[in-house]
PDB file of C-alpha atoms in Angstrom:
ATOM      1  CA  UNK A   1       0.000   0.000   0.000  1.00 83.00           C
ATOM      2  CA  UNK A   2       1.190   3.869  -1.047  1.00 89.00           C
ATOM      3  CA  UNK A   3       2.680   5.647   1.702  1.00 93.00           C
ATOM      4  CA  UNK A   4       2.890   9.167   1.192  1.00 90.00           C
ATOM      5  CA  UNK A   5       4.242  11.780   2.991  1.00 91.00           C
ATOM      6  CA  UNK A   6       3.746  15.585   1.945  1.00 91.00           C
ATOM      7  CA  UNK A   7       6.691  17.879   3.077  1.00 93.00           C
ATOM      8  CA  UNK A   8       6.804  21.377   4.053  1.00 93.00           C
ATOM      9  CA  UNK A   9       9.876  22.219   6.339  1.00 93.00           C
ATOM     10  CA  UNK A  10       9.281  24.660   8.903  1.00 93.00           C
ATOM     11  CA  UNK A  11      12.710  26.683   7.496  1.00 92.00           C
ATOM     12  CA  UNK A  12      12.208  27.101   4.199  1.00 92.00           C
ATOM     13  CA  UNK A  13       8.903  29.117   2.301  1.00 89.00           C
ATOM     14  CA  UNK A  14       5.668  27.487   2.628  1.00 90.00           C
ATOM     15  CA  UNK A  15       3.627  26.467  -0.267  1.00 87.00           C
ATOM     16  CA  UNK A  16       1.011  29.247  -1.480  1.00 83.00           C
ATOM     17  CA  UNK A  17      -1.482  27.243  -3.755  1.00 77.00           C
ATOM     18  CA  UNK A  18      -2.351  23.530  -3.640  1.00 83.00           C
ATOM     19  CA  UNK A  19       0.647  22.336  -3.577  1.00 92.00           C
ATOM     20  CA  UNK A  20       3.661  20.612  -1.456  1.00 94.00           C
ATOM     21  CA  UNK A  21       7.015  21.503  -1.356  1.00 94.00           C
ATOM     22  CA  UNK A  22       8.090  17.809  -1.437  1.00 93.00           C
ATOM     23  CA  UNK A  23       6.567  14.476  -1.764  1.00 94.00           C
ATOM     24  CA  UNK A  24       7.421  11.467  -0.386  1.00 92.00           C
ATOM     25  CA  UNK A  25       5.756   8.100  -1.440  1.00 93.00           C
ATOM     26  CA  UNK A  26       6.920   4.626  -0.113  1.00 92.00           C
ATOM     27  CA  UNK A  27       5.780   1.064  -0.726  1.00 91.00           C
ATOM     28  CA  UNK A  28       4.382   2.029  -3.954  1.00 90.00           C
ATOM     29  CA  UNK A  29       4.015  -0.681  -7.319  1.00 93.00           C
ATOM     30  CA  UNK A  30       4.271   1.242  -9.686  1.00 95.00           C
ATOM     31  CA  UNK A  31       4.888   5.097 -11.283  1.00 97.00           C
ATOM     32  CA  UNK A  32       3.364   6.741 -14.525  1.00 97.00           C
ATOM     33  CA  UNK A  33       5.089   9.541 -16.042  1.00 97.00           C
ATOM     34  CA  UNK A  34       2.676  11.161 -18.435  1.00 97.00           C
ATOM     35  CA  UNK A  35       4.674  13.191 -20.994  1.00 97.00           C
ATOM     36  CA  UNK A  36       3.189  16.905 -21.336  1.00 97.00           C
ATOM     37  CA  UNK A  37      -0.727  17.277 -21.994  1.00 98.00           C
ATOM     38  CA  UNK A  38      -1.342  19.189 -24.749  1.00 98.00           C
ATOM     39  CA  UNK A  39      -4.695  21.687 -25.086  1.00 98.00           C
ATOM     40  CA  UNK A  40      -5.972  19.714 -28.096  1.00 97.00           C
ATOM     41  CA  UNK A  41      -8.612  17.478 -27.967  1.00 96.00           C
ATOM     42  CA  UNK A  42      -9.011  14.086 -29.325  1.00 94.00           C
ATOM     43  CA  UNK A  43     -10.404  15.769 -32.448  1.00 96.00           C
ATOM     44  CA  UNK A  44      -7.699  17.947 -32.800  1.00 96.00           C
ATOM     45  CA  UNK A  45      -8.727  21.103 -31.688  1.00 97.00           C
ATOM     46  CA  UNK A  46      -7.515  23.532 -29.580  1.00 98.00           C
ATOM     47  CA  UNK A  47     -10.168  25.577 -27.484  1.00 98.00           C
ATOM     48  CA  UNK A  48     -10.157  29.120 -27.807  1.00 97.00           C
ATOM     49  CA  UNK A  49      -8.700  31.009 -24.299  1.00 98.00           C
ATOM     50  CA  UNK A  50      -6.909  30.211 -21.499  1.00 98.00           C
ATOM     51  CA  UNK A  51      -9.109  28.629 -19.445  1.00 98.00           C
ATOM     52  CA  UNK A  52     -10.983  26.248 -22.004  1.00 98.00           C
ATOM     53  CA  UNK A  53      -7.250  25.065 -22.772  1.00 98.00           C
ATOM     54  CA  UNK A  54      -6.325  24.507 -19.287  1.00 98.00           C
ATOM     55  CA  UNK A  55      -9.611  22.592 -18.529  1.00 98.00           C
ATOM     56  CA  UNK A  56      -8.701  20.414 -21.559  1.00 98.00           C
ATOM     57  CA  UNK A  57      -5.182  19.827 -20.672  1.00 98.00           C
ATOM     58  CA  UNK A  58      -6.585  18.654 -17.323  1.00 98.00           C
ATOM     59  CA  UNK A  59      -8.973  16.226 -18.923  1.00 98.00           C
ATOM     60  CA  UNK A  60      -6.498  14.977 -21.046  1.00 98.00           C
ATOM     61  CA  UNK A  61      -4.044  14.103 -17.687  1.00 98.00           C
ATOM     62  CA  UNK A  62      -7.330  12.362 -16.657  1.00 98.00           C
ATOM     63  CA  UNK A  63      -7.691  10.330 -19.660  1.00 97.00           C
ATOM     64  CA  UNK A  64      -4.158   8.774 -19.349  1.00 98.00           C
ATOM     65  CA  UNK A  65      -4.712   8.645 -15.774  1.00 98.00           C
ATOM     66  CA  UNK A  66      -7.647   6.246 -16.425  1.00 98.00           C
ATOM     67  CA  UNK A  67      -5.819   4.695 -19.643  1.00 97.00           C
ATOM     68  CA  UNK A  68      -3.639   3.550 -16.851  1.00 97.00           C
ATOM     69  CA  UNK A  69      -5.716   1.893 -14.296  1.00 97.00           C
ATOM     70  CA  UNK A  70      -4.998   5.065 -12.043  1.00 97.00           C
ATOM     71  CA  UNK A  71      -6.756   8.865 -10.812  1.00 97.00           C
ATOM     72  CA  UNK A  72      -6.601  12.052 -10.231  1.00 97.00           C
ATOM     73  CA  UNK A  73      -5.739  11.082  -6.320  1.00 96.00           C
ATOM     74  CA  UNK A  74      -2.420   8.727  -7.769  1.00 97.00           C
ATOM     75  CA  UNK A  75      -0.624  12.172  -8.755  1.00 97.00           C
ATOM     76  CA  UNK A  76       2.516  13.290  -6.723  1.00 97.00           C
ATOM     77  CA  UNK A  77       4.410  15.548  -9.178  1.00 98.00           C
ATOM     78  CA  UNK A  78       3.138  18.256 -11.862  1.00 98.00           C
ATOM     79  CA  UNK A  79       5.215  20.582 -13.835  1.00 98.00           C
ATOM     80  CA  UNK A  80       2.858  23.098 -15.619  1.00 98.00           C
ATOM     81  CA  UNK A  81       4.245  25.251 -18.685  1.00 98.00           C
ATOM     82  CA  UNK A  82       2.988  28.588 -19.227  1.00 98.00           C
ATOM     83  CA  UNK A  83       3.449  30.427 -22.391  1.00 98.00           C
ATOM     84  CA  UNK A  84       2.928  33.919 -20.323  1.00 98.00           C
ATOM     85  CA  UNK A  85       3.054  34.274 -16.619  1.00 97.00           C
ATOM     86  CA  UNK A  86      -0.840  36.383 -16.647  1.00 98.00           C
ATOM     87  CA  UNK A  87      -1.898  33.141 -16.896  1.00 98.00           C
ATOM     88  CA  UNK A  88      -0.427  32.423 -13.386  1.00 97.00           C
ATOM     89  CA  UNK A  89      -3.258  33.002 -11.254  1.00 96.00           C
ATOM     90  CA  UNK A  90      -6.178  31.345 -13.682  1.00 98.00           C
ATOM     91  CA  UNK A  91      -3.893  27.982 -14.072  1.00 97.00           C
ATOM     92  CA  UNK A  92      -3.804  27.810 -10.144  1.00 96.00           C
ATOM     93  CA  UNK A  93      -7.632  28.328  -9.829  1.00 96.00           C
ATOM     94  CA  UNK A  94      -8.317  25.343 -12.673  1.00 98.00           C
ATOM     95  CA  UNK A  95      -5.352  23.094 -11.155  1.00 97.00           C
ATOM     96  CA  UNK A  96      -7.100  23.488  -8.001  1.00 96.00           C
ATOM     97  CA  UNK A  97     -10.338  22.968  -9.006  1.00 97.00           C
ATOM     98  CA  UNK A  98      -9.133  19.464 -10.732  1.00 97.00           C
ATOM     99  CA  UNK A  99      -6.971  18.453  -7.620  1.00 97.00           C
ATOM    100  CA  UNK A 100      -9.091  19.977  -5.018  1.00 95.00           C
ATOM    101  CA  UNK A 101      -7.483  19.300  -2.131  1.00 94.00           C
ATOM    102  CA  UNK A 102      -4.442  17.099  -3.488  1.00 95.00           C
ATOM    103  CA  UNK A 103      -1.461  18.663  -2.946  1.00 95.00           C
ATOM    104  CA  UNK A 104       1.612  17.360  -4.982  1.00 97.00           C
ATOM    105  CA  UNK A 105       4.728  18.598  -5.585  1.00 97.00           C
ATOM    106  CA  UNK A 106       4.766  20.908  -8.477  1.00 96.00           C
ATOM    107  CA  UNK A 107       6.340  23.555 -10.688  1.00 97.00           C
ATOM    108  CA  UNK A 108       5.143  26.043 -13.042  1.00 97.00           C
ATOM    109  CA  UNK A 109       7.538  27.412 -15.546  1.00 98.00           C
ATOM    110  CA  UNK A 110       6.700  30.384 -18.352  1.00 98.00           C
ATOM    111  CA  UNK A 111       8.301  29.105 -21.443  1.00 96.00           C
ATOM    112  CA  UNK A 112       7.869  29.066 -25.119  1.00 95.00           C
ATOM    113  CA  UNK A 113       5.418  26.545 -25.568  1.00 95.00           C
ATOM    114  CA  UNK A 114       5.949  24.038 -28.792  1.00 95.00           C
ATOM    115  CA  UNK A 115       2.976  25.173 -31.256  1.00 96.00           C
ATOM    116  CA  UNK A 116       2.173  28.891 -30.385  1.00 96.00           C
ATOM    117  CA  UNK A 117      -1.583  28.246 -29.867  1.00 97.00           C
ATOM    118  CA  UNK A 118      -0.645  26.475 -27.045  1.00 98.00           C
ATOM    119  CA  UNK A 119      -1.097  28.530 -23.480  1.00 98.00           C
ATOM    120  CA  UNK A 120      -0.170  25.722 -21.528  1.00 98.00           C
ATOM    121  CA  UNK A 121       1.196  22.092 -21.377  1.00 98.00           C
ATOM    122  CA  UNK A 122       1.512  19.714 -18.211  1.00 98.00           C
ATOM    123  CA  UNK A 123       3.235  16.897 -17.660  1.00 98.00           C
ATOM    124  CA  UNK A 124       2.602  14.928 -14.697  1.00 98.00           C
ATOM    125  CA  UNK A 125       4.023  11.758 -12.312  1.00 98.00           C
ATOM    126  CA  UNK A 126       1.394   9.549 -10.339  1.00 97.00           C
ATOM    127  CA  UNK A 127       2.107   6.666  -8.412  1.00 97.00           C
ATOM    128  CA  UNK A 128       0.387   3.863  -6.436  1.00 95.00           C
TER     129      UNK A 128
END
């Protein structure tokens, strides 16, 4: 059975967000790295606007979550890509309202993003 252990230490800055500074899982069978979501869906298009994207991106980490015998409740890392950091504060509300009140170690980078219609991308590790 999964142990997991979320880490915030008293001497360093504490998580604003949803999130965990570290995570620590033990005893676990297995671990899924799901390669960066993409805002396209399986019909190949890309909603218009930030938040439709986001919401898609998180439906498509839920797909291969399921693909893979797994949920939403597995995850213990996610690295979100931002093509401009004014999305900052929208991506946190959607992550949030995906995770609820999962918090797994994560990291949000703005970046060039692969196909310029893209506002965001996440990639994600899950474990059980």
């Amino acid at each position: 059975m999964l142990k997991r252990d979320n880490i915030n230490a008293l001497n360093a800055p504490q998580p604003r967000g949803g999130y965990s500074q570290a995570v620590s899982i033990e005893d676990f069978r297995r671990v899924l790295f799901i390669s960066g979501q993409i805002p396209v869906n399986s019909d190949e298009v890309v909603p218009e606007g930030f938040e439709a994207q986001a919401r898609q991106v998180w439906r498509n980490v839920d797909a291969q979550l399921k693909a893979a015998g797994m949920s939403k409740t597995d995850i213990v890392k996610v690295t979100t890509y931002l093509a401009d950091r004014q999305h900052a504060i929208a991506n946190r509300e959607i992550r949030n309202d995906y995770l609820g009140s999962l918090a797994p170690a994560m990291t949000v980078v703005v970046a060039g993003i692969f196909d310029s219609a893209w506002l965001i991308e996440v990639e994600v590790t899950a474990a059980q």
